[in-house]
Amino acid sequence: MNDLERQLHYPLGDALPESGRCITVAPGVKWIRMGLPFALNHINLWLLRDEQAGVQGWSIVDCCIHHDDAKAQWESIFTHELEGLPVLRVIVTHMHPDHIGLAHWLCQRWSGEDASAGAYACPLWISALDYHVAKFGCMGPTAFGGERAANFFAAHGLNDPEMVAQIRARINYFPSLVPSVPEQYHRMLDGQQVQVGAHTWHCISGYGHAPEHIALYCEGLGVLIGGDMMLPRISTNVSVYEQEPEANSLALFLNSIDKFKSLPASTLVLPSHGKPFTGMHTRIQQLHDHHRDRLAEVMEACSAKPCSAYDIIPVLFKRPMDLHQMTFAIGEAIAHLHALWFEGRLVRSLGQNRDAPGGGDGIYRFAASESAAVVAASSASPLPSPSPTT
Ligand SMILES: [Zn+2]
């Protein structure tokens, strides 16, 4: 546990659910933990006691990736944890593979012949944006990644030919973890209330991590299902991707987590990774501080010389990384550069294409703007907290 984690409180201590079993964390709320074959090696999923049209059952929140081991763990959960009741609905916080990967299988598993007939007795609930992005991602091997991603990362300075080639070749990543999504969905929107059994859950949208992440807050239980928008230990990945190359993801993320400030300090946060915790307001401030410090480091580096996103990686990340982590890292580096660029503190330039007269390398670099240089020269005070606008 690091110093920042020690400022949070973990009401369940070190307890973790066993494989294929649950721990009850609030009345009618069960915690499932499944392994992931990534550096981030687990995900938390939730069961909510539900009732739909007089039928008693459960809602599942998040699904794990499409993987035989995850299916086997779900079957164990169905045998031991459902009290003989069916799953009535699958709620997905956002479209990342560890959250939506098995939604198609779970909805089919609990809809039976209804799903084959084109209707779902056990439907998927998700934001419209994340549904359609996931649907697009699993439609073909080249929807995400591949050539476009390789070109995008190269334009942001990735100059290792082997890594660029590996990114170019990685064309089936999303469909391998999310082979399909259900044909229909039920839309969740910011501010919407979702009745789950005896409890009302409020949808809270979040941006900067996924297209339209939905966290769920239940006032009656004092519980927030935070998804990936409120994690206790690691900071949420906030990236810029090739589909939206001029996104200001970090500003979107920091604005989004501020929406949780209006929730009570006693709220029990159920995160997708790590342990359930209280101390959300402290955590929100930690995340602001973390990104403020990273932005100050990026600003310092870009004041010394114009930097590409690839140049910034050793500033932001002090550890060796595999290809998967490197793609996240470049996306994060771009997000930090863009936050400063949108604030007018950095200016962006594109090295001329190397084939053009005068040469150049076709790489985006960011340098301190003149006004930022004046501020830096006249003041030794720390940088202000980012105050992003949407
Ligand atoms: Zn995610």
mmCIF file of C-alpha atoms and ligand atoms in Angstrom:
data_model
loop_
_atom_site.group_PDB
_atom_site.id
_atom_site.type_symbol
_atom_site.label_atom_id
_atom_site.label_comp_id
_atom_site.label_asym_id
_atom_site.label_seq_id
_atom_site.Cartn_x
_atom_site.Cartn_y
_atom_site.Cartn_z
ATOM 1 C CA MET A 1 0.000 0.000 0.000
ATOM 2 C CA ASN A 2 1.449 3.397 -0.956
ATOM 3 C CA ASP A 3 1.114 6.661 0.993
ATOM 4 C CA LEU A 4 -1.839 7.875 -1.030
ATOM 5 C CA GLU A 5 -3.731 4.619 -0.548
ATOM 6 C CA ARG A 6 -3.209 4.913 3.188
ATOM 7 C CA GLN A 7 -5.282 8.117 3.098
ATOM 8 C CA LEU A 8 -8.276 6.052 1.952
ATOM 9 C CA HIS A 9 -10.274 3.593 4.039
ATOM 10 C CA TYR A 10 -10.972 0.002 3.064
ATOM 11 C CA PRO A 11 -13.956 -1.207 5.142
ATOM 12 C CA LEU A 12 -13.468 -4.843 4.061
ATOM 13 C CA GLY A 13 -9.772 -4.882 4.925
ATOM 14 C CA ASP A 14 -7.764 -7.297 2.799
ATOM 15 C CA ALA A 15 -10.717 -9.593 2.071
ATOM 16 C CA LEU A 16 -10.981 -10.651 -1.589
ATOM 17 C CA PRO A 17 -13.661 -12.862 -3.163
ATOM 18 C CA GLU A 18 -12.469 -16.359 -4.030
ATOM 19 C CA SER A 19 -12.549 -17.416 -7.672
ATOM 20 C CA GLY A 20 -16.142 -18.178 -8.655
ATOM 21 C CA ARG A 21 -17.574 -16.836 -5.387
ATOM 22 C CA CYS A 22 -18.784 -13.484 -4.030
ATOM 23 C CA ILE A 23 -18.476 -11.251 -0.989
ATOM 24 C CA THR A 24 -21.542 -9.232 0.002
ATOM 25 C CA VAL A 25 -20.499 -5.569 0.270
ATOM 26 C CA ALA A 26 -23.919 -3.975 0.916
ATOM 27 C CA PRO A 27 -27.478 -5.352 1.209
ATOM 28 C CA GLY A 28 -28.198 -7.057 -2.114
ATOM 29 C CA VAL A 29 -24.806 -6.078 -3.593
ATOM 30 C CA LYS A 30 -22.224 -8.828 -4.195
ATOM 31 C CA TRP A 31 -18.587 -8.428 -5.260
ATOM 32 C CA ILE A 32 -17.014 -10.767 -7.851
ATOM 33 C CA ARG A 33 -13.305 -10.631 -8.739
ATOM 34 C CA MET A 34 -11.977 -12.277 -11.918
ATOM 35 C CA GLY A 35 -8.408 -12.637 -13.181
ATOM 36 C CA LEU A 36 -7.191 -10.861 -16.340
ATOM 37 C CA PRO A 37 -4.172 -11.928 -18.454
ATOM 38 C CA PHE A 38 -2.780 -8.356 -18.504
ATOM 39 C CA ALA A 39 -0.480 -6.197 -16.387
ATOM 40 C CA LEU A 40 -3.742 -5.099 -14.745
ATOM 41 C CA ASN A 41 -4.457 -8.613 -13.546
ATOM 42 C CA HIS A 42 -8.036 -8.534 -12.267
ATOM 43 C CA ILE A 43 -11.422 -6.863 -12.610
ATOM 44 C CA ASN A 44 -14.241 -6.422 -10.114
ATOM 45 C CA LEU A 45 -17.782 -7.238 -11.220
ATOM 46 C CA TRP A 46 -21.004 -6.859 -9.229
ATOM 47 C CA LEU A 47 -24.303 -8.621 -8.687
ATOM 48 C CA LEU A 48 -27.314 -6.505 -7.684
ATOM 49 C CA ARG A 49 -30.457 -8.141 -6.296
ATOM 50 C CA ASP A 50 -33.200 -7.211 -8.736
ATOM 51 C CA GLU A 51 -36.851 -7.617 -9.555
ATOM 52 C CA GLN A 52 -38.333 -6.982 -13.003
ATOM 53 C CA ALA A 53 -42.088 -7.200 -13.650
ATOM 54 C CA GLY A 54 -42.561 -9.223 -10.482
ATOM 55 C CA VAL A 55 -39.775 -11.685 -11.319
ATOM 56 C CA GLN A 56 -37.070 -11.971 -8.671
ATOM 57 C CA GLY A 57 -33.482 -12.206 -9.867
ATOM 58 C CA TRP A 58 -30.174 -10.405 -10.285
ATOM 59 C CA SER A 59 -28.567 -7.725 -12.397
ATOM 60 C CA ILE A 60 -24.943 -8.230 -13.375
ATOM 61 C CA VAL A 61 -22.694 -5.150 -13.562
ATOM 62 C CA ASP A 62 -19.745 -5.674 -15.958
ATOM 63 C CA CYS A 63 -18.723 -8.941 -17.547
ATOM 64 C CA CYS A 64 -14.953 -9.686 -17.917
ATOM 65 C CA ILE A 65 -13.288 -10.505 -21.273
ATOM 66 C CA HIS A 66 -14.379 -13.262 -23.629
ATOM 67 C CA HIS A 67 -12.366 -16.120 -22.130
ATOM 68 C CA ASP A 68 -13.170 -19.719 -21.161
ATOM 69 C CA ASP A 69 -11.821 -19.227 -17.661
ATOM 70 C CA ALA A 70 -14.148 -16.254 -17.111
ATOM 71 C CA LYS A 71 -17.113 -18.300 -18.375
ATOM 72 C CA ALA A 72 -16.232 -21.096 -15.940
ATOM 73 C CA GLN A 73 -16.086 -18.593 -13.074
ATOM 74 C CA TRP A 74 -19.473 -17.199 -14.077
ATOM 75 C CA GLU A 75 -20.948 -20.719 -14.087
ATOM 76 C CA SER A 76 -19.626 -21.196 -10.556
ATOM 77 C CA ILE A 77 -21.210 -17.876 -9.541
ATOM 78 C CA PHE A 78 -24.521 -18.994 -11.095
ATOM 79 C CA THR A 79 -24.390 -22.255 -9.133
ATOM 80 C CA HIS A 80 -23.400 -20.829 -5.776
ATOM 81 C CA GLU A 81 -24.417 -17.194 -5.562
ATOM 82 C CA LEU A 82 -27.790 -16.595 -7.265
ATOM 83 C CA GLU A 83 -29.961 -18.279 -4.601
ATOM 84 C CA GLY A 84 -31.703 -20.201 -7.378
ATOM 85 C CA LEU A 85 -32.785 -17.002 -9.165
ATOM 86 C CA PRO A 86 -32.116 -15.947 -12.760
ATOM 87 C CA VAL A 87 -30.047 -13.081 -14.158
ATOM 88 C CA LEU A 88 -32.519 -10.473 -15.418
ATOM 89 C CA ARG A 89 -30.206 -7.871 -16.941
ATOM 90 C CA VAL A 90 -26.552 -7.138 -17.773
ATOM 91 C CA ILE A 91 -25.387 -3.594 -17.031
ATOM 92 C CA VAL A 92 -22.066 -2.482 -18.562
ATOM 93 C CA THR A 93 -20.297 0.658 -17.321
ATOM 94 C CA HIS A 94 -18.306 1.125 -20.565
ATOM 95 C CA MET A 95 -17.080 -0.572 -23.727
ATOM 96 C CA HIS A 96 -13.571 -1.662 -22.730
ATOM 97 C CA PRO A 97 -13.041 -5.404 -23.283
ATOM 98 C CA ASP A 98 -12.719 -6.349 -19.606
ATOM 99 C CA HIS A 99 -16.153 -4.798 -19.010
ATOM 100 C CA ILE A 100 -18.156 -5.760 -22.104
ATOM 101 C CA GLY A 101 -16.310 -8.847 -23.435
ATOM 102 C CA LEU A 102 -18.780 -11.469 -22.202
ATOM 103 C CA ALA A 103 -21.956 -9.344 -22.412
ATOM 104 C CA HIS A 104 -23.057 -11.215 -25.555
ATOM 105 C CA TRP A 105 -22.585 -14.576 -23.839
ATOM 106 C CA LEU A 106 -24.274 -13.531 -20.587
ATOM 107 C CA CYS A 107 -27.297 -11.992 -22.355
ATOM 108 C CA GLN A 108 -27.617 -15.073 -24.568
ATOM 109 C CA ARG A 109 -27.074 -17.441 -21.632
ATOM 110 C CA TRP A 110 -29.966 -15.874 -19.690
ATOM 111 C CA SER A 111 -32.251 -15.042 -22.619
ATOM 112 C CA GLY A 112 -32.206 -18.505 -24.153
ATOM 113 C CA GLU A 113 -34.414 -18.874 -27.190
ATOM 114 C CA ASP A 114 -35.631 -15.283 -26.810
ATOM 115 C CA ALA A 115 -32.185 -14.078 -27.925
ATOM 116 C CA SER A 116 -32.268 -16.359 -30.979
ATOM 117 C CA ALA A 117 -35.640 -14.822 -31.848
ATOM 118 C CA GLY A 118 -34.074 -11.353 -31.793
ATOM 119 C CA ALA A 119 -35.368 -10.276 -28.385
ATOM 120 C CA TYR A 120 -33.582 -10.441 -25.062
ATOM 121 C CA ALA A 121 -35.283 -11.536 -21.852
ATOM 122 C CA CYS A 122 -31.965 -10.583 -20.240
ATOM 123 C CA PRO A 123 -31.022 -7.331 -22.014
ATOM 124 C CA LEU A 124 -27.838 -5.285 -22.073
ATOM 125 C CA TRP A 125 -27.942 -1.859 -20.411
ATOM 126 C CA ILE A 126 -25.200 0.562 -21.516
ATOM 127 C CA SER A 127 -24.719 4.130 -22.795
ATOM 128 C CA ALA A 128 -25.570 4.584 -26.474
ATOM 129 C CA LEU A 129 -22.096 5.815 -27.339
ATOM 130 C CA ASP A 130 -20.299 2.889 -25.745
ATOM 131 C CA TYR A 131 -22.723 0.408 -27.283
ATOM 132 C CA HIS A 132 -22.098 1.668 -30.787
ATOM 133 C CA VAL A 133 -18.336 2.030 -30.399
ATOM 134 C CA ALA A 134 -18.137 -1.546 -29.079
ATOM 135 C CA LYS A 135 -20.365 -2.749 -31.907
ATOM 136 C CA PHE A 136 -18.074 -1.058 -34.410
ATOM 137 C CA GLY A 137 -14.945 -2.433 -32.693
ATOM 138 C CA CYS A 138 -16.036 -6.050 -32.896
ATOM 139 C CA MET A 139 -17.318 -5.899 -36.466
ATOM 140 C CA GLY A 140 -13.989 -6.418 -38.159
ATOM 141 C CA PRO A 141 -10.310 -6.972 -37.570
ATOM 142 C CA THR A 142 -9.299 -3.490 -38.694
ATOM 143 C CA ALA A 143 -11.893 -1.361 -36.883
ATOM 144 C CA PHE A 144 -9.394 -0.312 -34.195
ATOM 145 C CA GLY A 145 -5.603 -0.329 -34.289
ATOM 146 C CA GLY A 146 -3.537 -1.566 -37.196
ATOM 147 C CA GLU A 147 -2.253 0.829 -39.852
ATOM 148 C CA ARG A 148 -4.076 3.931 -38.602
ATOM 149 C CA ALA A 149 -2.869 3.450 -35.021
ATOM 150 C CA ALA A 150 0.710 2.822 -36.194
ATOM 151 C CA ASN A 151 0.663 6.018 -38.276
ATOM 152 C CA PHE A 152 -0.840 7.980 -35.391
ATOM 153 C CA PHE A 153 1.801 6.807 -32.909
ATOM 154 C CA ALA A 154 4.578 7.405 -35.457
ATOM 155 C CA ALA A 155 3.300 10.985 -35.929
ATOM 156 C CA HIS A 156 3.648 11.359 -32.152
ATOM 157 C CA GLY A 157 7.272 10.276 -32.254
ATOM 158 C CA LEU A 158 7.254 6.488 -31.789
ATOM 159 C CA ASN A 159 10.443 5.709 -33.669
ATOM 160 C CA ASP A 160 11.100 2.067 -32.781
ATOM 161 C CA PRO A 161 10.506 0.287 -36.116
ATOM 162 C CA GLU A 162 9.820 -3.029 -34.375
ATOM 163 C CA MET A 163 7.116 -1.504 -32.143
ATOM 164 C CA VAL A 164 5.535 0.365 -35.069
ATOM 165 C CA ALA A 165 5.467 -2.904 -37.037
ATOM 166 C CA GLN A 166 3.898 -4.739 -34.074
ATOM 167 C CA ILE A 167 1.190 -2.081 -33.729
ATOM 168 C CA ARG A 168 0.553 -2.245 -37.474
ATOM 169 C CA ALA A 169 0.174 -6.031 -37.209
ATOM 170 C CA ARG A 170 -2.134 -5.905 -34.170
ATOM 171 C CA ILE A 171 -5.436 -5.756 -36.026
ATOM 172 C CA ASN A 172 -7.607 -8.203 -34.169
ATOM 173 C CA TYR A 173 -7.114 -7.130 -30.585
ATOM 174 C CA PHE A 174 -10.623 -5.869 -29.745
ATOM 175 C CA PRO A 175 -12.601 -8.642 -31.507
ATOM 176 C CA SER A 176 -10.396 -11.278 -29.852
ATOM 177 C CA LEU A 177 -11.613 -10.045 -26.445
ATOM 178 C CA VAL A 178 -15.083 -8.895 -27.569
ATOM 179 C CA PRO A 179 -16.202 -11.165 -30.405
ATOM 180 C CA SER A 180 -19.691 -9.662 -30.505
ATOM 181 C CA VAL A 181 -22.164 -7.572 -28.550
ATOM 182 C CA PRO A 182 -25.914 -8.210 -28.210
ATOM 183 C CA GLU A 183 -28.025 -7.084 -31.162
ATOM 184 C CA GLN A 184 -30.101 -4.809 -28.949
ATOM 185 C CA TYR A 185 -29.461 -2.675 -25.889
ATOM 186 C CA HIS A 186 -31.263 -0.532 -23.341
ATOM 187 C CA ARG A 187 -29.833 2.947 -23.184
ATOM 188 C CA MET A 188 -28.415 4.513 -19.996
ATOM 189 C CA LEU A 189 -28.120 8.309 -19.916
ATOM 190 C CA ASP A 190 -26.596 10.810 -17.505
ATOM 191 C CA GLY A 191 -29.104 11.715 -14.801
ATOM 192 C CA GLN A 192 -31.337 8.717 -15.498
ATOM 193 C CA GLN A 193 -32.638 6.674 -12.579
ATOM 194 C CA VAL A 194 -32.479 2.907 -12.853
ATOM 195 C CA GLN A 195 -34.656 0.889 -10.500
ATOM 196 C CA VAL A 196 -32.888 -2.298 -9.443
ATOM 197 C CA GLY A 197 -35.065 -4.289 -7.066
ATOM 198 C CA ALA A 198 -35.768 -2.170 -3.980
ATOM 199 C CA HIS A 199 -33.132 0.443 -4.843
ATOM 200 C CA THR A 200 -32.840 3.399 -7.186
ATOM 201 C CA TRP A 201 -29.490 3.940 -8.898
ATOM 202 C CA HIS A 202 -28.550 7.248 -10.547
ATOM 203 C CA CYS A 203 -26.505 7.219 -13.774
ATOM 204 C CA ILE A 204 -23.491 9.558 -13.734
ATOM 205 C CA SER A 205 -21.739 9.943 -17.096
ATOM 206 C CA GLY A 206 -17.970 10.273 -17.290
ATOM 207 C CA TYR A 207 -15.659 11.150 -20.155
ATOM 208 C CA GLY A 208 -11.966 10.980 -20.976
ATOM 209 C CA HIS A 209 -11.513 7.255 -20.251
ATOM 210 C CA ALA A 210 -14.202 5.742 -22.489
ATOM 211 C CA PRO A 211 -16.629 7.382 -24.918
ATOM 212 C CA GLU A 212 -19.514 7.611 -22.404
ATOM 213 C CA HIS A 213 -18.822 5.807 -19.149
ATOM 214 C CA ILE A 214 -21.762 5.370 -16.764
ATOM 215 C CA ALA A 215 -21.158 5.150 -13.010
ATOM 216 C CA LEU A 216 -24.109 4.236 -10.785
ATOM 217 C CA TYR A 217 -24.884 5.823 -7.424
ATOM 218 C CA CYS A 218 -27.454 4.515 -4.941
ATOM 219 C CA GLU A 219 -28.323 7.042 -2.243
ATOM 220 C CA GLY A 220 -30.288 4.495 -0.216
ATOM 221 C CA LEU A 221 -27.285 2.178 0.045
ATOM 222 C CA GLY A 222 -24.639 4.939 0.070
ATOM 223 C CA VAL A 223 -22.821 3.049 -2.690
ATOM 224 C CA LEU A 224 -21.169 4.249 -5.918
ATOM 225 C CA ILE A 225 -20.334 1.703 -8.609
ATOM 226 C CA GLY A 226 -17.436 3.758 -9.921
ATOM 227 C CA GLY A 227 -16.348 1.585 -12.861
ATOM 228 C CA ASP A 228 -12.983 2.838 -14.103
ATOM 229 C CA MET A 229 -13.729 6.481 -13.267
ATOM 230 C CA MET A 230 -12.895 6.201 -9.545
ATOM 231 C CA LEU A 231 -10.052 3.791 -8.772
ATOM 232 C CA PRO A 232 -8.253 3.731 -5.403
ATOM 233 C CA ARG A 233 -4.735 2.673 -6.339
ATOM 234 C CA ILE A 234 -3.918 3.267 -9.987
ATOM 235 C CA SER A 235 -4.849 6.383 -11.910
ATOM 236 C CA THR A 236 -7.434 5.806 -14.633
ATOM 237 C CA ASN A 237 -5.988 5.547 -18.139
ATOM 238 C CA VAL A 238 -6.749 8.784 -19.961
ATOM 239 C CA SER A 239 -5.649 8.554 -23.582
ATOM 240 C CA VAL A 240 -5.968 10.141 -26.994
ATOM 241 C CA TYR A 241 -6.605 7.616 -29.791
ATOM 242 C CA GLU A 242 -6.302 7.746 -33.539
ATOM 243 C CA GLN A 243 -10.078 7.963 -34.097
ATOM 244 C CA GLU A 244 -10.215 11.333 -32.310
ATOM 245 C CA PRO A 245 -6.675 12.701 -32.720
ATOM 246 C CA GLU A 246 -7.357 16.142 -31.246
ATOM 247 C CA ALA A 247 -9.295 15.058 -28.157
ATOM 248 C CA ASN A 248 -8.761 16.829 -24.836
ATOM 249 C CA SER A 249 -9.280 13.667 -22.792
ATOM 250 C CA LEU A 250 -7.561 14.769 -19.591
ATOM 251 C CA ALA A 251 -9.749 17.858 -19.240
ATOM 252 C CA LEU A 252 -12.820 15.696 -19.835
ATOM 253 C CA PHE A 253 -11.685 13.206 -17.198
ATOM 254 C CA LEU A 254 -10.893 15.788 -14.516
ATOM 255 C CA ASN A 255 -14.211 17.569 -15.111
ATOM 256 C CA SER A 256 -16.020 14.239 -14.908
ATOM 257 C CA ILE A 257 -14.586 13.102 -11.573
ATOM 258 C CA ASP A 258 -15.572 16.453 -10.054
ATOM 259 C CA LYS A 259 -19.190 15.368 -10.541
ATOM 260 C CA PHE A 260 -18.640 12.845 -7.721
ATOM 261 C CA LYS A 261 -17.808 15.659 -5.276
ATOM 262 C CA SER A 262 -21.505 16.219 -4.583
ATOM 263 C CA LEU A 263 -21.864 12.661 -3.203
ATOM 264 C CA PRO A 264 -21.561 12.134 0.579
ATOM 265 C CA ALA A 265 -18.070 11.613 2.018
ATOM 266 C CA SER A 266 -19.237 8.330 3.538
ATOM 267 C CA THR A 267 -20.028 6.828 0.099
ATOM 268 C CA LEU A 268 -18.665 3.312 -0.355
ATOM 269 C CA VAL A 269 -16.980 3.247 -3.775
ATOM 270 C CA LEU A 270 -16.984 -0.036 -5.673
ATOM 271 C CA PRO A 271 -14.127 0.316 -8.194
ATOM 272 C CA SER A 272 -13.476 -1.921 -11.203
ATOM 273 C CA HIS A 273 -9.908 -2.511 -10.051
ATOM 274 C CA GLY A 274 -8.645 -2.585 -6.448
ATOM 275 C CA LYS A 275 -10.673 -2.833 -3.266
ATOM 276 C CA PRO A 276 -13.934 -1.128 -2.208
ATOM 277 C CA PHE A 277 -13.082 2.080 -0.378
ATOM 278 C CA THR A 278 -14.341 5.238 1.279
ATOM 279 C CA GLY A 279 -12.565 8.591 1.055
ATOM 280 C CA MET A 280 -13.701 9.500 -2.444
ATOM 281 C CA HIS A 281 -13.215 13.247 -1.929
ATOM 282 C CA THR A 282 -9.614 12.628 -0.894
ATOM 283 C CA ARG A 283 -9.156 10.421 -3.940
ATOM 284 C CA ILE A 284 -10.580 13.097 -6.287
ATOM 285 C CA GLN A 285 -8.055 15.595 -4.890
ATOM 286 C CA GLN A 286 -5.222 13.026 -5.212
ATOM 287 C CA LEU A 287 -6.061 12.566 -8.890
ATOM 288 C CA HIS A 288 -6.114 16.325 -9.493
ATOM 289 C CA ASP A 289 -2.762 16.633 -7.679
ATOM 290 C CA HIS A 290 -1.304 13.718 -9.631
ATOM 291 C CA HIS A 291 -2.212 15.183 -13.008
ATOM 292 C CA ARG A 292 -1.215 18.733 -11.943
ATOM 293 C CA ASP A 293 2.257 17.397 -11.065
ATOM 294 C CA ARG A 294 2.519 15.430 -14.328
ATOM 295 C CA LEU A 295 1.423 18.531 -16.294
ATOM 296 C CA ALA A 296 4.104 20.590 -14.514
ATOM 297 C CA GLU A 297 6.743 18.015 -15.509
ATOM 298 C CA VAL A 298 5.526 17.982 -19.109
ATOM 299 C CA MET A 299 5.557 21.795 -19.150
ATOM 300 C CA GLU A 300 9.118 21.815 -17.836
ATOM 301 C CA ALA A 301 10.296 19.338 -20.466
ATOM 302 C CA CYS A 302 8.614 21.265 -23.290
ATOM 303 C CA SER A 303 10.095 24.534 -22.006
ATOM 304 C CA ALA A 304 13.600 23.048 -22.331
ATOM 305 C CA LYS A 305 13.007 21.879 -25.907
ATOM 306 C CA PRO A 306 10.058 21.029 -28.166
ATOM 307 C CA CYS A 307 8.906 17.495 -27.304
ATOM 308 C CA SER A 308 6.862 14.820 -29.035
ATOM 309 C CA ALA A 309 4.581 12.540 -27.009
ATOM 310 C CA TYR A 310 7.216 9.810 -27.279
ATOM 311 C CA ASP A 311 9.811 12.208 -25.802
ATOM 312 C CA ILE A 312 7.441 12.734 -22.846
ATOM 313 C CA ILE A 313 7.044 9.060 -21.925
ATOM 314 C CA PRO A 314 10.164 8.885 -19.687
ATOM 315 C CA VAL A 315 8.921 12.069 -17.986
ATOM 316 C CA LEU A 316 5.551 10.494 -17.143
ATOM 317 C CA PHE A 317 6.494 6.823 -16.700
ATOM 318 C CA LYS A 318 9.600 5.692 -14.875
ATOM 319 C CA ARG A 319 9.366 1.987 -15.683
ATOM 320 C CA PRO A 320 10.033 -0.322 -18.650
ATOM 321 C CA MET A 321 6.925 -1.164 -20.657
ATOM 322 C CA ASP A 322 5.720 -3.855 -23.024
ATOM 323 C CA LEU A 323 3.958 -3.000 -26.289
ATOM 324 C CA HIS A 324 0.481 -2.976 -24.726
ATOM 325 C CA GLN A 325 1.590 -0.610 -21.991
ATOM 326 C CA MET A 326 3.534 1.523 -24.480
ATOM 327 C CA THR A 327 0.412 2.202 -26.551
ATOM 328 C CA PHE A 328 -1.413 3.293 -23.372
ATOM 329 C CA ALA A 329 1.605 5.409 -22.380
ATOM 330 C CA ILE A 330 1.778 7.309 -25.672
ATOM 331 C CA GLY A 331 -1.974 7.914 -25.540
ATOM 332 C CA GLU A 332 -1.572 9.301 -21.986
ATOM 333 C CA ALA A 333 1.389 11.453 -23.028
ATOM 334 C CA ILE A 334 -0.678 12.965 -25.857
ATOM 335 C CA ALA A 335 -3.550 13.587 -23.406
ATOM 336 C CA HIS A 336 -1.231 15.574 -21.109
ATOM 337 C CA LEU A 337 0.276 17.526 -24.007
ATOM 338 C CA HIS A 338 -3.186 18.305 -25.354
ATOM 339 C CA ALA A 339 -4.419 19.571 -21.961
ATOM 340 C CA LEU A 340 -1.597 22.142 -21.974
ATOM 341 C CA TRP A 341 -2.064 22.866 -25.678
ATOM 342 C CA PHE A 342 -5.815 23.562 -25.205
ATOM 343 C CA GLU A 343 -4.967 25.864 -22.293
ATOM 344 C CA GLY A 344 -2.658 27.821 -24.577
ATOM 345 C CA ARG A 345 0.441 26.988 -22.572
ATOM 346 C CA LEU A 346 1.931 24.827 -25.319
ATOM 347 C CA VAL A 347 1.967 25.334 -29.053
ATOM 348 C CA ARG A 348 1.994 22.402 -31.477
ATOM 349 C CA SER A 349 4.025 22.155 -34.654
ATOM 350 C CA LEU A 350 4.312 19.438 -37.264
ATOM 351 C CA GLY A 351 7.730 18.612 -38.657
ATOM 352 C CA GLN A 352 7.450 18.789 -42.408
ATOM 353 C CA ASN A 353 7.199 15.470 -44.181
ATOM 354 C CA ARG A 354 10.647 14.126 -44.809
ATOM 355 C CA ASP A 355 9.897 13.850 -48.524
ATOM 356 C CA ALA A 356 8.917 17.510 -48.744
ATOM 357 C CA PRO A 357 11.371 20.214 -49.804
ATOM 358 C CA GLY A 358 13.411 21.191 -46.759
ATOM 359 C CA GLY A 359 13.060 17.795 -45.127
ATOM 360 C CA GLY A 360 11.467 17.219 -41.701
ATOM 361 C CA ASP A 361 10.070 14.175 -40.045
ATOM 362 C CA GLY A 362 6.241 14.480 -39.914
ATOM 363 C CA ILE A 363 6.245 14.405 -36.107
ATOM 364 C CA TYR A 364 4.084 16.584 -33.822
ATOM 365 C CA ARG A 365 6.097 18.485 -31.238
ATOM 366 C CA PHE A 366 4.913 20.751 -28.471
ATOM 367 C CA ALA A 367 6.792 23.800 -27.159
ATOM 368 C CA ALA A 368 6.044 26.352 -24.444
ATOM 369 C CA SER A 369 4.000 29.180 -25.897
ATOM 370 C CA GLU A 370 5.481 32.655 -25.557
ATOM 371 C CA SER A 371 2.972 33.617 -22.885
ATOM 372 C CA ALA A 372 3.780 30.432 -20.941
ATOM 373 C CA ALA A 373 7.493 31.223 -21.191
ATOM 374 C CA VAL A 374 6.878 34.708 -19.734
ATOM 375 C CA VAL A 375 4.890 33.230 -16.825
ATOM 376 C CA ALA A 376 7.636 30.685 -16.153
ATOM 377 C CA ALA A 377 10.317 33.382 -16.169
ATOM 378 C CA SER A 378 8.434 35.761 -13.876
ATOM 379 C CA SER A 379 7.097 33.329 -11.290
ATOM 380 C CA ALA A 380 8.513 30.469 -9.292
ATOM 381 C CA SER A 381 5.131 29.535 -7.852
ATOM 382 C CA PRO A 382 3.666 26.117 -8.617
ATOM 383 C CA LEU A 383 1.446 25.777 -11.636
ATOM 384 C CA PRO A 384 -2.260 26.314 -10.954
ATOM 385 C CA SER A 385 -4.585 23.351 -10.904
ATOM 386 C CA PRO A 386 -5.847 22.614 -14.362
ATOM 387 C CA SER A 387 -9.269 24.170 -14.843
ATOM 388 C CA PRO A 388 -10.317 22.471 -18.038
ATOM 389 C CA THR A 389 -13.355 23.393 -20.027
ATOM 390 C CA THR A 390 -15.436 21.032 -22.065
HETATM 391 ZN ZN ZN B 1 -11.873 1.015 -18.911
#
